Structures are given as structure tokens and as C-alpha cells.
Coordinates of C-alpha atoms in Angstrom, one line a residue:
Chain K
M186 CA 50.9 84.0 62.5
T187 CA 54.1 82.0 63.6
E188 CA 56.3 83.6 61.0
N189 CA 55.7 86.7 63.2
I190 CA 57.0 85.4 66.2
V191 CA 60.3 86.9 67.2
E192 CA 62.9 84.2 68.0
I193 CA 65.6 86.6 68.7
L194 CA 65.3 90.0 70.5
L195 CA 68.4 92.2 69.7
V196 CA 69.0 95.2 71.8
E197 CA 71.5 97.5 70.5
D198 CA 71.9 101.5 70.1
N199 CA 74.8 101.3 67.9
P200 CA 73.2 101.6 64.1
D201 CA 76.1 99.9 62.7
D202 CA 76.4 97.6 65.2
V203 CA 72.8 96.5 64.4
Q204 CA 73.4 96.4 60.3
L205 CA 76.5 94.6 60.5
T206 CA 74.6 92.0 63.2
L207 CA 71.9 91.5 61.2
H208 CA 74.1 91.2 58.2
A209 CA 76.0 88.6 60.4
F210 CA 72.5 86.8 60.6
A211 CA 71.3 86.8 57.5
K212 CA 75.1 85.2 56.5
N213 CA 73.8 82.2 58.7
K214 CA 70.5 82.9 57.6
F215 CA 68.2 83.6 60.7
S216 CA 67.3 87.2 59.7
N217 CA 63.7 86.9 59.3
R218 CA 62.8 86.1 62.8
I219 CA 65.0 89.1 64.5
H220 CA 63.6 92.3 66.3
V221 CA 65.6 95.0 67.0
V222 CA 65.2 97.6 69.8
R223 CA 67.6 100.5 70.3
D224 CA 67.3 101.2 74.1
G225 CA 67.1 100.0 77.2
A226 CA 63.5 101.2 77.9
E227 CA 62.2 100.0 74.6
A228 CA 63.6 96.4 75.8
L229 CA 61.9 96.8 78.7
D230 CA 58.8 97.7 77.0
F231 CA 59.1 94.7 74.6
V232 CA 59.8 92.2 77.0
F233 CA 57.2 93.1 79.4
S234 CA 54.3 94.2 76.6
T235 CA 54.3 98.0 77.9
G236 CA 54.4 101.0 76.2
A237 CA 54.5 100.8 72.3
Y238 CA 54.4 96.9 72.8
A239 CA 51.1 96.8 74.8
D240 CA 49.6 94.6 72.1
R241 CA 52.2 92.3 72.3
A242 CA 51.0 90.4 75.3
M243 CA 49.9 87.2 74.0
Q244 CA 52.5 86.8 71.7
P245 CA 55.6 83.9 73.3
N246 CA 58.5 85.2 75.4
P247 CA 61.8 85.1 72.3
K248 CA 64.1 82.4 72.4
V249 CA 66.7 84.8 73.2
I250 CA 67.4 88.2 74.2
L251 CA 70.9 89.4 72.6
L252 CA 71.8 92.4 75.0
D253 CA 74.7 95.1 74.7
V254 CA 75.9 96.2 78.2
K255 CA 76.3 100.0 77.4
L256 CA 72.6 101.4 76.3
P257 CA 70.6 105.1 76.6
K258 CA 68.3 105.5 78.9
V259 CA 68.3 102.3 80.7
D260 CA 71.4 100.2 80.6
G261 CA 71.8 96.5 79.8
L262 CA 72.9 95.4 83.2
E263 CA 70.0 97.1 84.8
V264 CA 67.7 95.7 81.9
L265 CA 68.9 92.3 82.7
R266 CA 68.3 93.0 86.3
R267 CA 64.7 93.6 85.6
I268 CA 63.9 90.4 83.3
K269 CA 66.0 88.5 85.8
G270 CA 64.2 89.6 88.9
D271 CA 60.7 89.1 87.2
E272 CA 59.4 85.6 87.4
R273 CA 56.9 86.3 84.4
T274 CA 60.6 86.8 82.2
R275 CA 63.3 85.1 84.4
V276 CA 62.8 82.0 82.2
I277 CA 64.4 84.1 78.8
P278 CA 67.7 83.5 77.6
V279 CA 69.8 86.5 77.8
V280 CA 73.0 86.7 76.4
M281 CA 75.3 89.7 76.7
L282 CA 76.4 90.8 73.4
T283 CA 78.9 93.2 74.1
S284 CA 82.5 95.1 73.3
S285 CA 83.3 95.0 76.8
R286 CA 85.4 92.7 78.3
E287 CA 85.9 94.0 81.8
D288 CA 85.8 92.1 84.5
R289 CA 83.4 93.6 86.5
D290 CA 80.7 93.8 83.6
V291 CA 81.5 90.0 83.1
I292 CA 80.7 89.3 86.6
E293 CA 77.8 91.6 87.5
S294 CA 76.2 89.6 85.1
Y295 CA 76.6 86.0 86.1
Q296 CA 75.6 87.6 89.6
L297 CA 72.6 89.2 87.5
G298 CA 72.1 85.1 86.2
V299 CA 72.4 86.1 82.6
N300 CA 72.7 82.8 80.5
G301 CA 76.1 83.9 78.4
Y302 CA 78.4 86.6 77.7
I303 CA 79.9 86.9 74.4
V304 CA 82.4 89.8 73.7
K305 CA 82.2 90.6 70.2
P306 CA 85.2 90.2 68.3
V307 CA 86.7 93.0 66.3
D308 CA 87.5 91.1 63.2
F309 CA 85.0 90.5 60.8
T310 CA 85.1 86.6 60.3
N311 CA 85.4 85.9 64.0
F312 CA 82.5 88.2 64.6
I313 CA 80.1 86.1 61.5
E314 CA 81.1 82.8 63.3
A315 CA 80.3 84.3 67.0
V316 CA 76.9 85.1 65.5
R317 CA 76.5 81.8 63.9
T318 CA 77.4 79.9 66.7
L319 CA 75.3 81.9 69.0
G320 CA 72.3 81.6 66.5
M321 CA 72.7 77.8 66.2
Y322 CA 72.9 77.2 69.8
W323 CA 70.3 79.3 71.3
V324 CA 68.0 79.3 68.3
L325 CA 68.1 75.5 67.2
L326 CA 70.0 73.5 69.8
N327 CA 68.6 75.0 73.1
Q328 CA 65.1 73.9 74.5
P329 CA 63.5 76.7 76.2
P330 CA 61.0 76.4 78.6
V331 CA 57.7 76.7 76.8
Chain B
M2 CA 88.6 137.1 128.6
T3 CA 90.7 135.5 125.7
E4 CA 91.6 131.9 125.4
K5 CA 95.0 132.8 126.5
T6 CA 94.5 134.2 129.9
K7 CA 92.1 131.5 130.2
K8 CA 94.4 128.8 130.0
F9 CA 96.8 130.8 131.9
L10 CA 94.4 130.9 134.7
K11 CA 93.8 127.5 134.4
D12 CA 97.3 126.0 134.5
Y13 CA 98.6 128.5 136.8
G14 CA 95.3 127.5 139.0
A15 CA 96.1 124.1 138.4
S16 CA 99.9 124.6 140.0
L17 CA 98.3 126.5 143.2
G18 CA 95.9 123.4 143.9
L19 CA 98.4 120.7 143.6
F20 CA 100.5 122.6 146.1
A21 CA 97.7 123.1 148.3
L22 CA 96.8 119.4 148.0
T23 CA 100.5 118.2 148.6
L24 CA 100.6 120.8 151.8
L25 CA 97.5 119.0 153.0
I26 CA 98.6 115.4 152.6
V27 CA 102.1 116.5 154.2
A28 CA 100.1 117.7 156.7
V29 CA 98.0 114.9 157.4
F30 CA 101.2 112.5 157.4
R31 CA 102.7 115.0 159.9
Y32 CA 99.6 114.4 162.3
F33 CA 99.2 110.7 162.0
S34 CA 103.0 110.0 162.3
P35 CA 104.8 112.6 163.5
A36 CA 107.9 110.6 163.9
T37 CA 107.7 111.5 160.2
V38 CA 108.6 109.7 157.1
N39 CA 110.6 111.2 154.2
L40 CA 108.1 113.6 151.9
S41 CA 110.5 114.3 149.7
L42 CA 108.9 111.7 147.0
L43 CA 105.9 113.5 147.4
V44 CA 106.9 116.6 146.7
V45 CA 109.0 115.6 143.9
G46 CA 106.1 113.7 142.5
A47 CA 103.5 116.9 143.0
I48 CA 106.0 118.6 140.5
V49 CA 106.5 115.8 138.0
V50 CA 102.8 115.5 137.7
C51 CA 103.0 119.3 137.4
A52 CA 105.5 119.4 134.3
W53 CA 103.9 116.8 132.5
Y54 CA 100.1 117.6 132.7
V55 CA 100.1 121.4 133.2
G56 CA 103.3 122.9 131.9
R57 CA 106.8 124.2 132.6
G58 CA 105.6 127.5 133.7
P59 CA 103.2 126.5 136.5
S60 CA 105.5 123.5 137.6
L61 CA 108.4 126.3 138.3
L62 CA 106.3 127.9 140.0
L63 CA 105.4 124.7 142.1
A64 CA 108.7 123.7 142.8
A65 CA 109.4 127.7 144.0
L66 CA 106.7 127.3 146.5
F67 CA 107.7 124.2 148.1
Q68 CA 111.2 126.0 148.6
L69 CA 110.0 129.0 150.2
I70 CA 107.4 126.9 152.1
S71 CA 110.4 124.9 153.1
V72 CA 112.5 127.6 154.2
A73 CA 109.7 129.2 155.9
M74 CA 108.8 126.3 158.1
S75 CA 112.6 125.4 158.5
T76 CA 113.2 125.6 162.5
Q77 CA 116.7 126.4 161.7
R78 CA 117.1 130.5 162.3
S79 CA 121.0 130.9 161.5
F80 CA 121.5 130.8 157.8
S81 CA 124.9 129.7 157.8
L82 CA 126.6 129.2 154.3
R83 CA 126.1 125.7 154.6
Y84 CA 122.7 125.8 155.1
I85 CA 122.2 128.3 151.8
L86 CA 123.9 125.8 149.9
V87 CA 121.8 123.1 150.5
Q88 CA 118.7 125.0 150.4
L89 CA 119.9 126.2 146.7
N90 CA 120.8 123.0 145.9
T91 CA 117.3 121.4 146.5
A92 CA 115.8 124.7 144.7
V93 CA 118.2 123.7 141.8
L94 CA 117.4 120.2 141.8
L95 CA 113.7 120.8 141.8
G96 CA 113.7 123.6 139.1
A97 CA 115.3 121.2 136.9
I98 CA 113.1 118.3 137.4
A99 CA 110.4 120.4 136.4
Y100 CA 112.2 122.1 133.4
L101 CA 113.3 118.6 131.9
V102 CA 110.0 117.1 132.5
S103 CA 107.8 119.6 130.7
G104 CA 110.6 119.7 128.3
R105 CA 110.0 115.9 127.5
R106 CA 106.5 116.5 127.5
R107 CA 106.9 119.2 125.1
N108 CA 108.8 116.9 122.6
E109 CA 106.5 114.2 123.1
S110 CA 103.2 116.1 122.1
E111 CA 105.5 117.7 119.3
I112 CA 105.9 114.4 117.9
R113 CA 102.2 113.6 118.3
R114 CA 101.1 116.4 116.5
L115 CA 103.3 115.7 113.4
N116 CA 102.3 112.0 113.6
E117 CA 99.1 113.3 113.2
E118 CA 99.8 115.7 110.8
L119 CA 101.6 113.2 108.7
E120 CA 98.7 110.8 108.7
L121 CA 96.5 113.3 107.7
R122 CA 98.6 114.5 104.6
V123 CA 98.8 110.3 103.9
A124 CA 95.3 110.2 104.1
E125 CA 94.7 113.2 102.0
R126 CA 97.8 111.5 99.4
T127 CA 95.5 108.0 99.4
A128 CA 92.6 109.8 98.7
Q129 CA 93.7 111.2 95.4
L130 CA 95.5 108.3 94.6
E131 CA 92.6 106.3 94.4
A132 CA 90.4 108.9 92.9
A133 CA 93.4 109.1 90.2
N134 CA 92.9 104.8 89.8
K135 CA 89.5 105.3 89.6
E136 CA 89.8 107.7 86.7
L137 CA 91.9 105.4 85.0
E138 CA 89.8 102.5 85.1
A139 CA 87.3 104.4 83.7
F140 CA 89.9 105.6 80.8
S141 CA 90.7 101.9 80.1
Y142 CA 87.0 100.8 80.1
S143 CA 86.2 103.4 77.9
V144 CA 88.6 102.4 75.5
S145 CA 88.0 98.7 75.7
H146 CA 84.4 99.6 74.9
D147 CA 84.2 102.6 72.7
L148 CA 87.2 102.2 71.1
R149 CA 86.4 98.9 69.8
A150 CA 82.9 99.4 68.5
P151 CA 83.8 101.6 65.7
L152 CA 86.9 99.5 64.8
R153 CA 84.5 96.8 64.2
S154 CA 82.3 98.5 62.0
I155 CA 85.2 99.4 60.0
N156 CA 86.4 95.9 60.1
G157 CA 83.0 94.6 59.2
F158 CA 82.0 97.0 56.4
A159 CA 85.2 97.2 54.5
R160 CA 85.0 92.9 54.8
I161 CA 81.2 92.9 53.4
L162 CA 82.3 95.4 50.4
S163 CA 85.0 93.0 49.4
E164 CA 83.2 89.7 49.6
D165 CA 79.7 90.8 48.6
Y166 CA 80.8 93.6 45.7
A167 CA 84.4 91.9 44.8
D168 CA 82.7 91.6 41.4
Q169 CA 81.6 95.2 40.8
L170 CA 85.1 96.7 41.9
P171 CA 88.4 97.0 40.4
A172 CA 91.4 95.5 41.7
E173 CA 93.2 98.5 43.0
A174 CA 89.9 99.4 44.9
Q175 CA 89.9 96.0 46.3
N176 CA 93.6 96.3 47.2
Y177 CA 92.7 99.8 49.0
L178 CA 89.8 97.8 51.2
R179 CA 92.0 95.3 51.8
S180 CA 94.4 98.1 53.7
V181 CA 91.4 99.5 55.3
H182 CA 90.8 95.9 56.9
R183 CA 94.3 95.5 57.5
N184 CA 94.7 98.8 59.4
A185 CA 91.3 98.2 61.4
Q186 CA 93.1 94.7 62.6
R187 CA 96.0 96.3 63.4
M188 CA 94.3 99.3 65.7
G189 CA 92.3 96.4 67.0
E190 CA 95.5 94.8 68.3
L191 CA 97.0 97.9 69.4
V192 CA 94.1 99.0 71.8
D193 CA 93.9 95.2 72.9
D194 CA 97.6 95.3 73.7
L195 CA 97.4 98.6 75.3
L196 CA 94.4 97.4 77.6
A197 CA 96.2 94.5 78.9
F198 CA 99.6 96.8 79.3
S199 CA 97.6 98.9 81.8
R200 CA 95.6 96.6 83.6
L201 CA 99.3 94.9 84.3
G202 CA 99.7 98.1 86.6
R203 CA 96.9 97.2 88.8
Q204 CA 95.8 93.6 89.0
T205 CA 96.9 92.1 92.0
L206 CA 99.7 89.0 91.4
S207 CA 98.9 85.5 92.5
K208 CA 102.3 84.4 93.2
R209 CA 103.4 80.7 93.8
R210 CA 105.7 78.3 93.0
V211 CA 106.1 78.2 89.0
D212 CA 108.0 75.5 87.2
L213 CA 109.6 77.2 84.3
N214 CA 111.0 74.1 82.2
E215 CA 108.0 72.5 81.9
L216 CA 106.0 76.4 81.0
V217 CA 109.0 77.2 78.2
E218 CA 108.4 73.9 76.1
D219 CA 104.9 74.5 76.6
V220 CA 105.1 77.9 75.3
A221 CA 107.8 76.8 72.4
A222 CA 105.5 74.2 71.4
E223 CA 102.5 76.2 70.8
L224 CA 104.6 79.0 69.1
R225 CA 106.1 76.6 67.1
S226 CA 102.9 75.3 65.8
H227 CA 102.0 78.5 64.3
E228 CA 105.1 78.1 61.6
P229 CA 105.1 74.5 61.3
G230 CA 107.3 74.7 58.4
R231 CA 110.3 76.5 60.0
E232 CA 113.4 75.1 60.7
V233 CA 114.3 76.1 64.5
T234 CA 116.4 74.6 66.8
I235 CA 115.1 75.7 70.5
H236 CA 117.4 74.6 73.3
C237 CA 116.5 74.8 77.0
G238 CA 118.8 74.5 79.6
E239 CA 117.8 73.6 83.2
L240 CA 115.5 76.6 84.7
P241 CA 115.0 76.7 88.3
A242 CA 111.7 77.4 89.5
C243 CA 110.7 80.7 90.4
N244 CA 107.7 82.3 92.6
G245 CA 105.9 84.4 90.7
D246 CA 102.1 85.1 89.0
P247 CA 101.8 81.7 86.6
S248 CA 99.6 83.9 84.0
L249 CA 102.1 86.5 83.9
I250 CA 105.3 84.4 83.8
R251 CA 103.9 82.5 80.8
Q252 CA 103.3 86.3 79.2
I253 CA 107.0 86.8 79.4
F254 CA 108.4 83.7 77.8
V255 CA 105.3 84.0 75.2
N256 CA 106.5 87.2 74.6
L257 CA 110.5 86.9 74.3
L258 CA 110.3 83.6 72.3
G259 CA 107.6 85.1 70.3
N260 CA 110.3 88.0 69.1
A261 CA 112.8 85.3 69.2
L262 CA 110.9 83.4 66.4
K263 CA 110.0 86.8 64.6
Y264 CA 113.5 88.1 64.5
T265 CA 115.1 84.7 63.2
R266 CA 112.5 84.5 60.3
D267 CA 115.2 85.0 57.7
R268 CA 117.9 82.8 59.2
D269 CA 118.1 78.9 57.4
V270 CA 118.1 77.4 60.8
A271 CA 116.4 79.8 63.7
G272 CA 118.4 79.1 66.8
I273 CA 117.0 80.3 70.2
E274 CA 118.6 79.4 73.7
I275 CA 117.1 79.2 77.2
G276 CA 118.9 79.0 80.1
F277 CA 119.9 80.3 83.4
I278 CA 122.7 82.1 84.8
P279 CA 123.5 81.5 88.6
S280 CA 124.9 84.1 90.9
D281 CA 127.0 83.6 93.7
G282 CA 125.0 84.3 97.0
E283 CA 121.4 84.9 96.7
P284 CA 119.2 82.7 94.1
S285 CA 116.9 85.8 92.8
A286 CA 120.0 87.2 91.5
G287 CA 120.6 84.7 89.2
A288 CA 119.6 85.6 85.4
Y289 CA 117.2 83.6 83.2
F290 CA 117.8 84.6 79.7
V291 CA 116.3 84.0 76.0
K292 CA 118.8 84.2 73.2
D293 CA 118.7 84.0 69.7
N294 CA 120.7 84.1 66.4
G295 CA 118.4 86.6 64.3
V296 CA 118.9 90.4 63.0
G297 CA 119.6 92.0 66.2
F298 CA 119.7 95.5 67.2
D299 CA 122.1 98.6 67.4
M300 CA 123.1 98.6 71.2
K301 CA 122.4 102.4 70.9
Y302 CA 118.8 102.2 70.6
S303 CA 118.8 99.7 73.9
D304 CA 117.3 102.8 75.8
K305 CA 114.0 102.5 73.6
L306 CA 113.8 98.9 73.5
F307 CA 111.0 98.5 76.3
G308 CA 109.6 102.0 75.6
V309 CA 105.5 101.9 75.2
F310 CA 105.2 101.6 71.2
Q311 CA 108.9 102.0 70.9
R312 CA 109.7 99.6 67.9
L313 CA 113.3 99.2 66.3
H314 CA 112.4 97.6 63.1
R315 CA 110.2 98.7 60.1
M316 CA 106.7 97.5 60.3
E317 CA 106.5 95.7 57.0
D318 CA 110.0 94.1 58.0
Y319 CA 108.7 92.9 61.2
E320 CA 105.1 93.4 62.6
G321 CA 103.9 94.1 65.9
T322 CA 102.5 96.8 68.6
G323 CA 105.4 97.3 70.2
L324 CA 104.2 96.7 73.2
G325 CA 105.5 93.6 73.6
L326 CA 108.9 94.1 75.9
A327 CA 107.2 97.1 77.0
I328 CA 104.9 94.3 78.7
V329 CA 107.5 91.5 79.7
Q330 CA 109.3 95.1 81.2
R331 CA 106.1 95.9 83.4
I332 CA 106.0 92.1 84.7
V333 CA 109.5 91.8 85.6
H334 CA 109.2 95.0 87.7
R335 CA 105.7 93.9 89.2
H336 CA 108.0 91.0 90.3
D337 CA 110.8 92.9 92.0
G338 CA 113.1 92.0 89.1
R339 CA 114.9 93.4 86.6
I340 CA 115.5 93.1 83.1
W341 CA 118.3 94.2 80.6
A342 CA 119.5 92.8 77.0
E343 CA 122.5 92.4 74.8
A344 CA 122.7 92.5 71.0
E345 CA 124.3 93.3 68.2
V346 CA 123.2 93.8 64.6
D347 CA 122.7 91.0 62.3
K348 CA 124.2 88.6 65.1
G349 CA 121.4 87.8 67.5
A350 CA 119.7 89.7 70.7
A351 CA 119.8 88.1 73.8
F352 CA 117.4 89.2 77.1
Y353 CA 118.0 88.8 80.2
F354 CA 116.1 88.9 83.9
T355 CA 115.4 88.3 87.2
L356 CA 112.8 86.8 89.1
P357 CA 112.5 85.9 93.0
A358 CA 113.3 82.2 93.7
A359 CA 110.8 79.4 94.7
H360 CA 110.9 79.2 98.2

């Protein structure tokens, strides 16, 4: 069932942003391995195989988690804190993909152990390019721990 | 018993206590050394202590008691005019001491009370300011995050339409889409500039020596690389080093040189001059300047020049957000400097500013 393996987990509450990000991935031929969750609680369920994702327990970790900072229910920094605070999930690369360029968000993310921080460019060409680089690096180039 | 009577009894009781204590000490002294030391210092001391720690009334009472006892214990029984005058003199002296010392004390406690009040008020204001600052921070945070997200969507979907559905759209529709795209882009720039501007007011400066000739050369080279085809002569004189935040000082020159390049766009040869006019005496009073031979502006609008979102040219002639000079002014002000401009329509503009000299 390798084709069902999620390589990129996208945590994003804004449906337009989801659509644009998926479009950007599609333009770069990454679309078939992306799973989208819409809030922090769902992201945690996915990562820790709880709730609706209880049957995911045997699946391998995604190669990268793209995490927004502002999220409903549990915010992005809290999701990051829990992922990096748990031995089972600490090794999953997490990249913040957000509109916020506030220094304190960047600093706190790195203090919590984030693997990358990308401010979504307003310009769509730049955005597509950012997504392409991101997918290229984390999905194709980077060697994650097995 | 009311507070007032309580205090009254306490104060006058203390006065009487001091009187008794002084008498006791005098008695002891008399007993052991009848030859007698001068005890008037003791009396004065008791009055001073009473005036300082208890108050005016009780200390005046104490002075009166001392005077009475001194008269009562006097061995002299003939009340000559001279005797009366001497006693009166002492009485006035003791009373004056009590009066002046307690007055001084009153002033002092009044000052202390005012100081405490002032400190309280300062603390209150500081708390209010801190709250306002927090609010402002939350505001710019929300501007940064919440305003940019919808812009990205507008921009993105417009782009998808014009790219992926180009063959299904008539030329006119494609033009409109380009307008949507351009405006979203512009709003993005406005948001970013506004954010940079508001951040400028709050961020702490890390000042050090900045060598301006090197910096200007660097900035000029970078700006010129954006428009390699243009003929531009940039002349830069000797610029003394300043003491400032390097990235902000750089921003001054990026904005001013950027403007100079922008407003000389239609000249065959754009001429830009950067220099320094020294002033007699204080080195920090000398002014740096950036001059160009561009379109300039009418000096009657010069008061609007540094305002936020103020523009003196039409958007279709010269692009921009109207924040560049506002940012420059804020940076100069944060370095305790001044900035002003001189210009003439179609003859060019010159911007002058002062910065603290390097140590």
C-alpha cells in the first residue's frame, strides 16, 4: 500500500490557502502524497494516531509536516511543542509554513525545535517557487530517520 | 475617641514625656556634678527632637515649659528689667527653634508625600503605556498575519485564472485579471511597508560606528543593478562616519537613493550627488545630503513630504507606497537627527539630514 503513505502532512485551516498550496504542489508534481488536516487537534490526532486516525498506528511517519502558526482549537506552536516533546514524534521534520513574520513566532518555533520556518510570499509566483523548493528539499533530497 | 484626639493626646503626651525625661537628666547631672555643666544644649536638643519627630504644637509647649521651670527655679527674686529681658530673649529663642525646626520638618514630609504621589502617577502612566504598546503589538501582529493571507489568495487565484485558463478568457478579461493581480501586489507592499514603519517605532537601536562611504557605494551598486540600461552618474563626496544602527542607516540611503533614481527616470543622464556639509563647532550638526536632477516637487507641499501615505506624484507616473520618506524621517528622528528638503519643480530635489557623529 505504498501509494497510500502520506509524505507531506499539511496543517492549514484556511481553505483558500489549502487550495493554493495544493495547486502549487500539483504544479510541481507532488500532489498525490499530501494529506490535509484543518486544525491543531486533528493534526495531533494524525501524528499520534488517536481519535479519527486511530487506525494509522502502523503507518510510517510523514516525511515532513507543514504547519501553520495560527490554527483553530490547538495553535501551531502548541502542536509543535507536543510533537517535539514526544520521543516517538520528535524525529519528524516540521516546517512552519505561515503568513506570520513576527520575530517572536520565529524565535519560539526554533526554541521548540522546528526544522524550518517559511513565510508564505504574497506573490503567487514566489509562493509556487517556495513550495517547489520546500517539496524538493524535504521530500526528495532530505534523508529522514526511518 | 476619634483619630484626631488620639493623635493630639499622643503628641502632647510625648512632649510632656520629653520634658520629664530632660528634667530627670538635668537632675542626675546636678546630683553628680553640682559644679554644673552648661545644660542649655540639652534643653535645645530636646526641643529640636520634639519639633522634628512630634510636631510644632508639642515642641512649642515644651519650650514654654522649659522657660517656666527655668524661671520657677531661678534663685533670683528681684525681677529687674534686665532679668525679664533675658528670660524673654531665651523664650523667643527656644520658641523660634521649635517653630523653624517643625516648619522644616513639615516641608520635608510634604515633599516626600508629593514624591510618593508622583511615583505612583508615573507607575500608573507606565502601566498605561505598556498596555497601549501591547495593544499596538497585537495590532501589527494581526496586520502581518491576517491581512496578508487574503491577499495571497486574491493574488493566487487571479494568477491561476490568467495562467491556466488563458485560452478561455477574452483579452479584456485577462486585462482585468492583471489589474486584480497588480492591486493585490500593491496592497501587499503597503502592508509590508506599514508593518516595517510601525516596527521602527518600537525596535531598540543597536548603535555602532557606521562607515558611510562604503555603505553608500554598496547601496548605489545594488540599486543600479536593478536598472542596468540607464545612464546615471553618482558622485559621492567624503562622508564622515556616524554613530547609528547600521541596518537602519542603510535603509535611509536605500530609500533616498531609490527616490533619486526613481525621480530622475526621464532624464537623459541622471545626476545624483551625495555629500556632507560640515558645520562649525559640533560635528553632529553637519548635514549629509542626497541631491538629484530629477523632477523635483513644489516646495509648498514640503510639509506633506514626510507624512505616512503622502505622495506628491501620480501613481501612474511614479510608483510607490508613500512610506519611503516617512520611514527615513522616523529613522533620522530615532537617531535624534533632523531632516529637511529643498526642491524646485523640474530642477531636482535635495534631502538633508543630520546623524550623531561617530565617537
